[in-house]
Amino acid sequence: MKDERLWKRTKMSEKKLHFATRAIHDGQSPDALTGAVNVPIYLTSTYQQEAIGHNKGHEYARLTNPTRDALEDNVASLEGGTSGHAFASGMAAITALFTLMKSGDHVVCSDNMYGGTTRLFDQVLSRYGLTFTYVNTSDVDQVAAAIRPETKLVHIETPTNPMMAVTDIKAVADVCHTKGVELSVDNTFLSPYLQQPIALGADIVMHSTTKFLNGHSDGLGGVLIGTKPEHAETFRFVQKCTGGILSPFDSYLLLRGIKTLAVRMKQHEANGLAVARFLQKHPKVKRVYYPGLDNHPQHELAKRQQRGFGSMISIETGSLKNADRFARALRLGLFAESLGGVETLVCHPASMTHAAIGQEGRTKLGITDGLMRISVGIEDEADIIADLAQALDSI
Ligand SMILES: Cc1ncc(COP(=O)(O)O)c(C=O)c1O
């Protein structure tokens, strides 16, 4: 039992309130000791215990911390899961996810994912006897065909980074469950405001909270949201054993960021759509990858399974030289890795996020040297478009 004086953890909204309300309140109620409306940052590594086997619900901060607990409850509620666990980065969360596996297990995953995820699978986890099959998960038949008796997990990103391909979560979940396999979804690109994979049948959701959940580009983090008691047990045990947990300060920043997730995502969505339409008509842009455009191959699916299209857009500029000119000419947009912040961020996947998969891997996926990825921020739409227009003029 946790001491009510320390931090009264909210029972989650009993009758489900709407998303924007839960983002602000779930996991958090005013501090029972002082009435403070924000969850305090509990800067402590340990907790005094009254006697052997008697404590206030906390023993050591690697295991639990009230600030992190509040955050974990909050994200579990927003994704519609039963447990949340927070880690020091998105990669730390994915690493923890794979402790559900053991040597000899097989995983099917999207052929187009964040390059760091592919690097973890191919260069680290494969050394521990896990095997991976990469398929185009937008084609459900390819997922079904790749599942083998030793397959334990299908792991997907949708929309994918950076090609924005969309996978039918419900169809893949149905295939997985028929074959006794779990489905995990990296929901980083849309956030739970725009897509809720668990409601569509996913078993586990992960996020790099560094992106839209935090929203302010001021902290790394990752979360895993589970739906079964064994997920909660394993992920808590992994936090305890491996220690890659989110700090109290970063947990606080994340809780603070999530409070405005709904309003931020509405603006990201409006700006994303406006920018995509502008880019689609621009003569210097050879191709626009954005699920919100009618000509995107999975536009209808995105409309059906997402609450919006988000603000991640990739464009083909035609060459490395054009991409470089475009990057150098930006005045408002920042040429930087990462995404999901309030500021517009532009990155060059071939040399940044997807450098690790090599030229051959990139060619297979269509990640050319001229491809640029834009994370449209929430600045004024007219200013973002004017900046992109003047940067495109330099090509
Ligand atoms: C889709 C996706 N998943 C996971 C990660 C890894 O997250 P982090 O950088 O927080 O470790 C990233 C990072 O860019 C990402 O884009």
mmCIF file of N, CA and C in Angstrom, residues 162-164 279-280 282-290 313-324 326 347-350 362-363 365-374 392 395:
data_model
loop_
_atom_site.group_PDB
_atom_site.id
_atom_site.type_symbol
_atom_site.label_atom_id
_atom_site.label_comp_id
_atom_site.label_asym_id
_atom_site.label_seq_id
_atom_site.Cartn_x
_atom_site.Cartn_y
_atom_site.Cartn_z
ATOM 1 N N PRO A 162 10.815 6.507 -42.839
ATOM 2 C CA PRO A 162 10.224 7.797 -43.199
ATOM 3 C C PRO A 162 9.256 7.719 -44.386
ATOM 4 N N MET A 163 8.883 6.496 -44.830
ATOM 5 C CA MET A 163 8.127 6.400 -46.083
ATOM 6 C C MET A 163 6.613 6.540 -45.897
ATOM 7 N N MET A 164 6.178 6.609 -44.647
ATOM 8 C CA MET A 164 4.762 6.894 -44.322
ATOM 9 C C MET A 164 3.793 5.826 -44.846
ATOM 10 N N LEU A 279 2.997 21.370 -50.553
ATOM 11 C CA LEU A 279 4.141 20.661 -51.156
ATOM 12 C C LEU A 279 3.718 19.893 -52.396
ATOM 13 N N GLN A 280 2.501 19.336 -52.337
ATOM 14 C CA GLN A 280 2.007 18.522 -53.458
ATOM 15 C C GLN A 280 1.930 19.352 -54.750
ATOM 16 N N HIS A 282 3.872 21.996 -55.386
ATOM 17 C CA HIS A 282 5.098 22.741 -55.653
ATOM 18 C C HIS A 282 5.914 22.078 -56.767
ATOM 19 N N PRO A 283 6.316 22.860 -57.790
ATOM 20 C CA PRO A 283 7.017 22.247 -58.943
ATOM 21 C C PRO A 283 8.372 21.619 -58.598
ATOM 22 N N LYS A 284 9.014 22.073 -57.531
ATOM 23 C CA LYS A 284 10.337 21.515 -57.188
ATOM 24 C C LYS A 284 10.232 20.199 -56.391
ATOM 25 N N VAL A 285 9.034 19.888 -55.936
ATOM 26 C CA VAL A 285 8.860 18.663 -55.128
ATOM 27 C C VAL A 285 8.405 17.539 -56.054
ATOM 28 N N LYS A 286 9.240 16.494 -56.140
ATOM 29 C CA LYS A 286 8.948 15.419 -57.098
ATOM 30 C C LYS A 286 7.857 14.483 -56.565
ATOM 31 N N ARG A 287 7.831 14.313 -55.239
ATOM 32 C CA ARG A 287 6.815 13.418 -54.674
ATOM 33 C C ARG A 287 6.610 13.754 -53.184
ATOM 34 N N VAL A 288 5.366 13.620 -52.737
ATOM 35 C CA VAL A 288 5.062 13.863 -51.313
ATOM 36 C C VAL A 288 4.528 12.562 -50.721
ATOM 37 N N TYR A 289 5.074 12.160 -49.585
ATOM 38 C CA TYR A 289 4.597 10.963 -48.883
ATOM 39 C C TYR A 289 3.846 11.436 -47.637
ATOM 40 N N TYR A 290 2.546 11.321 -47.666
ATOM 41 C CA TYR A 290 1.726 11.763 -46.519
ATOM 42 C C TYR A 290 0.373 11.047 -46.594
ATOM 43 N N ILE A 313 5.770 14.263 -42.785
ATOM 44 C CA ILE A 313 5.689 14.276 -44.249
ATOM 45 C C ILE A 313 7.087 14.030 -44.810
ATOM 46 N N SER A 314 7.196 13.196 -45.834
ATOM 47 C CA SER A 314 8.489 13.080 -46.520
ATOM 48 C C SER A 314 8.334 13.604 -47.941
ATOM 49 N N ILE A 315 9.397 14.226 -48.448
ATOM 50 C CA ILE A 315 9.348 14.725 -49.832
ATOM 51 C C ILE A 315 10.583 14.276 -50.600
ATOM 52 N N GLU A 316 10.405 14.099 -51.891
ATOM 53 C CA GLU A 316 11.530 13.759 -52.763
ATOM 54 C C GLU A 316 11.986 15.041 -53.453
ATOM 55 N N THR A 317 13.244 15.413 -53.193
ATOM 56 C CA THR A 317 13.757 16.644 -53.813
ATOM 57 C C THR A 317 14.529 16.338 -55.098
ATOM 58 N N GLY A 318 14.840 15.062 -55.339
ATOM 59 C CA GLY A 318 15.463 14.680 -56.602
ATOM 60 C C GLY A 318 16.937 14.324 -56.520
ATOM 61 N N SER A 319 17.675 14.888 -55.568
ATOM 62 C CA SER A 319 19.101 14.560 -55.481
ATOM 63 C C SER A 319 19.667 14.997 -54.128
ATOM 64 N N LEU A 320 20.849 14.490 -53.825
ATOM 65 C CA LEU A 320 21.530 14.873 -52.585
ATOM 66 C C LEU A 320 21.823 16.374 -52.588
ATOM 67 N N LYS A 321 22.202 16.870 -53.777
ATOM 68 C CA LYS A 321 22.518 18.303 -53.901
ATOM 69 C C LYS A 321 21.280 19.161 -53.589
ATOM 70 N N ASN A 322 20.142 18.750 -54.125
ATOM 71 C CA ASN A 322 18.911 19.500 -53.853
ATOM 72 C C ASN A 322 18.546 19.441 -52.370
ATOM 73 N N ALA A 323 18.696 18.243 -51.790
ATOM 74 C CA ALA A 323 18.356 18.066 -50.373
ATOM 75 C C ALA A 323 19.246 18.967 -49.513
ATOM 76 N N ASP A 324 20.523 19.023 -49.861
ATOM 77 C CA ASP A 324 21.467 19.832 -49.085
ATOM 78 C C ASP A 324 21.149 21.324 -49.224
ATOM 79 N N PHE A 326 18.278 22.616 -49.875
ATOM 80 C CA PHE A 326 17.018 22.836 -49.141
ATOM 81 C C PHE A 326 17.321 22.980 -47.637
ATOM 82 N N CYS A 347 14.661 16.609 -41.436
ATOM 83 C CA CYS A 347 15.829 15.715 -41.383
ATOM 84 C C CYS A 347 16.070 15.024 -42.715
ATOM 85 N N HIS A 348 17.297 14.554 -42.887
ATOM 86 C CA HIS A 348 17.713 13.879 -44.117
ATOM 87 C C HIS A 348 17.914 12.411 -43.742
ATOM 88 N N PRO A 349 16.880 11.568 -43.952
ATOM 89 C CA PRO A 349 16.942 10.184 -43.473
ATOM 90 C C PRO A 349 18.193 9.427 -43.922
ATOM 91 N N ALA A 350 18.637 9.620 -45.179
ATOM 92 C CA ALA A 350 19.768 8.821 -45.682
ATOM 93 C C ALA A 350 21.030 9.029 -44.844
ATOM 94 N N ARG A 362 18.529 1.062 -47.832
ATOM 95 C CA ARG A 362 17.746 2.268 -48.145
ATOM 96 C C ARG A 362 17.144 2.178 -49.546
ATOM 97 N N THR A 363 17.940 1.689 -50.498
ATOM 98 C CA THR A 363 17.451 1.600 -51.878
ATOM 99 C C THR A 363 16.214 0.710 -51.940
ATOM 100 N N LEU A 365 13.986 0.275 -49.796
ATOM 101 C CA LEU A 365 12.808 0.929 -49.218
ATOM 102 C C LEU A 365 12.420 2.220 -49.919
ATOM 103 N N GLY A 366 13.251 2.658 -50.852
ATOM 104 C CA GLY A 366 12.939 3.914 -51.558
ATOM 105 C C GLY A 366 13.457 5.143 -50.835
ATOM 106 N N ILE A 367 14.359 4.942 -49.868
ATOM 107 C CA ILE A 367 14.930 6.092 -49.143
ATOM 108 C C ILE A 367 16.114 6.606 -49.963
ATOM 109 N N THR A 368 15.831 7.563 -50.820
ATOM 110 C CA THR A 368 16.861 8.091 -51.722
ATOM 111 C C THR A 368 17.682 9.167 -51.011
ATOM 112 N N ASP A 369 18.781 9.576 -51.664
ATOM 113 C CA ASP A 369 19.599 10.658 -51.098
ATOM 114 C C ASP A 369 18.882 11.998 -51.185
ATOM 115 N N GLY A 370 17.832 12.068 -51.991
ATOM 116 C CA GLY A 370 17.091 13.325 -52.127
ATOM 117 C C GLY A 370 15.871 13.405 -51.215
ATOM 118 N N LEU A 371 15.641 12.357 -50.428
ATOM 119 C CA LEU A 371 14.450 12.345 -49.563
ATOM 120 C C LEU A 371 14.678 13.208 -48.316
ATOM 121 N N MET A 372 13.714 14.050 -48.009
ATOM 122 C CA MET A 372 13.767 14.861 -46.788
ATOM 123 C C MET A 372 12.500 14.581 -45.989
ATOM 124 N N ARG A 373 12.651 14.489 -44.663
ATOM 125 C CA ARG A 373 11.483 14.251 -43.803
ATOM 126 C C ARG A 373 11.190 15.525 -43.012
ATOM 127 N N ILE A 374 9.931 15.909 -43.014
ATOM 128 C CA ILE A 374 9.542 17.134 -42.306
ATOM 129 C C ILE A 374 8.585 16.781 -41.173
ATOM 130 N N LEU A 392 12.682 25.848 -50.884
ATOM 131 C CA LEU A 392 12.546 25.110 -52.152
ATOM 132 C C LEU A 392 13.025 25.953 -53.331
ATOM 133 N N ILE A 395 16.571 25.381 -54.593
ATOM 134 C CA ILE A 395 16.940 24.126 -55.275
ATOM 135 C C ILE A 395 17.198 24.412 -56.760
#
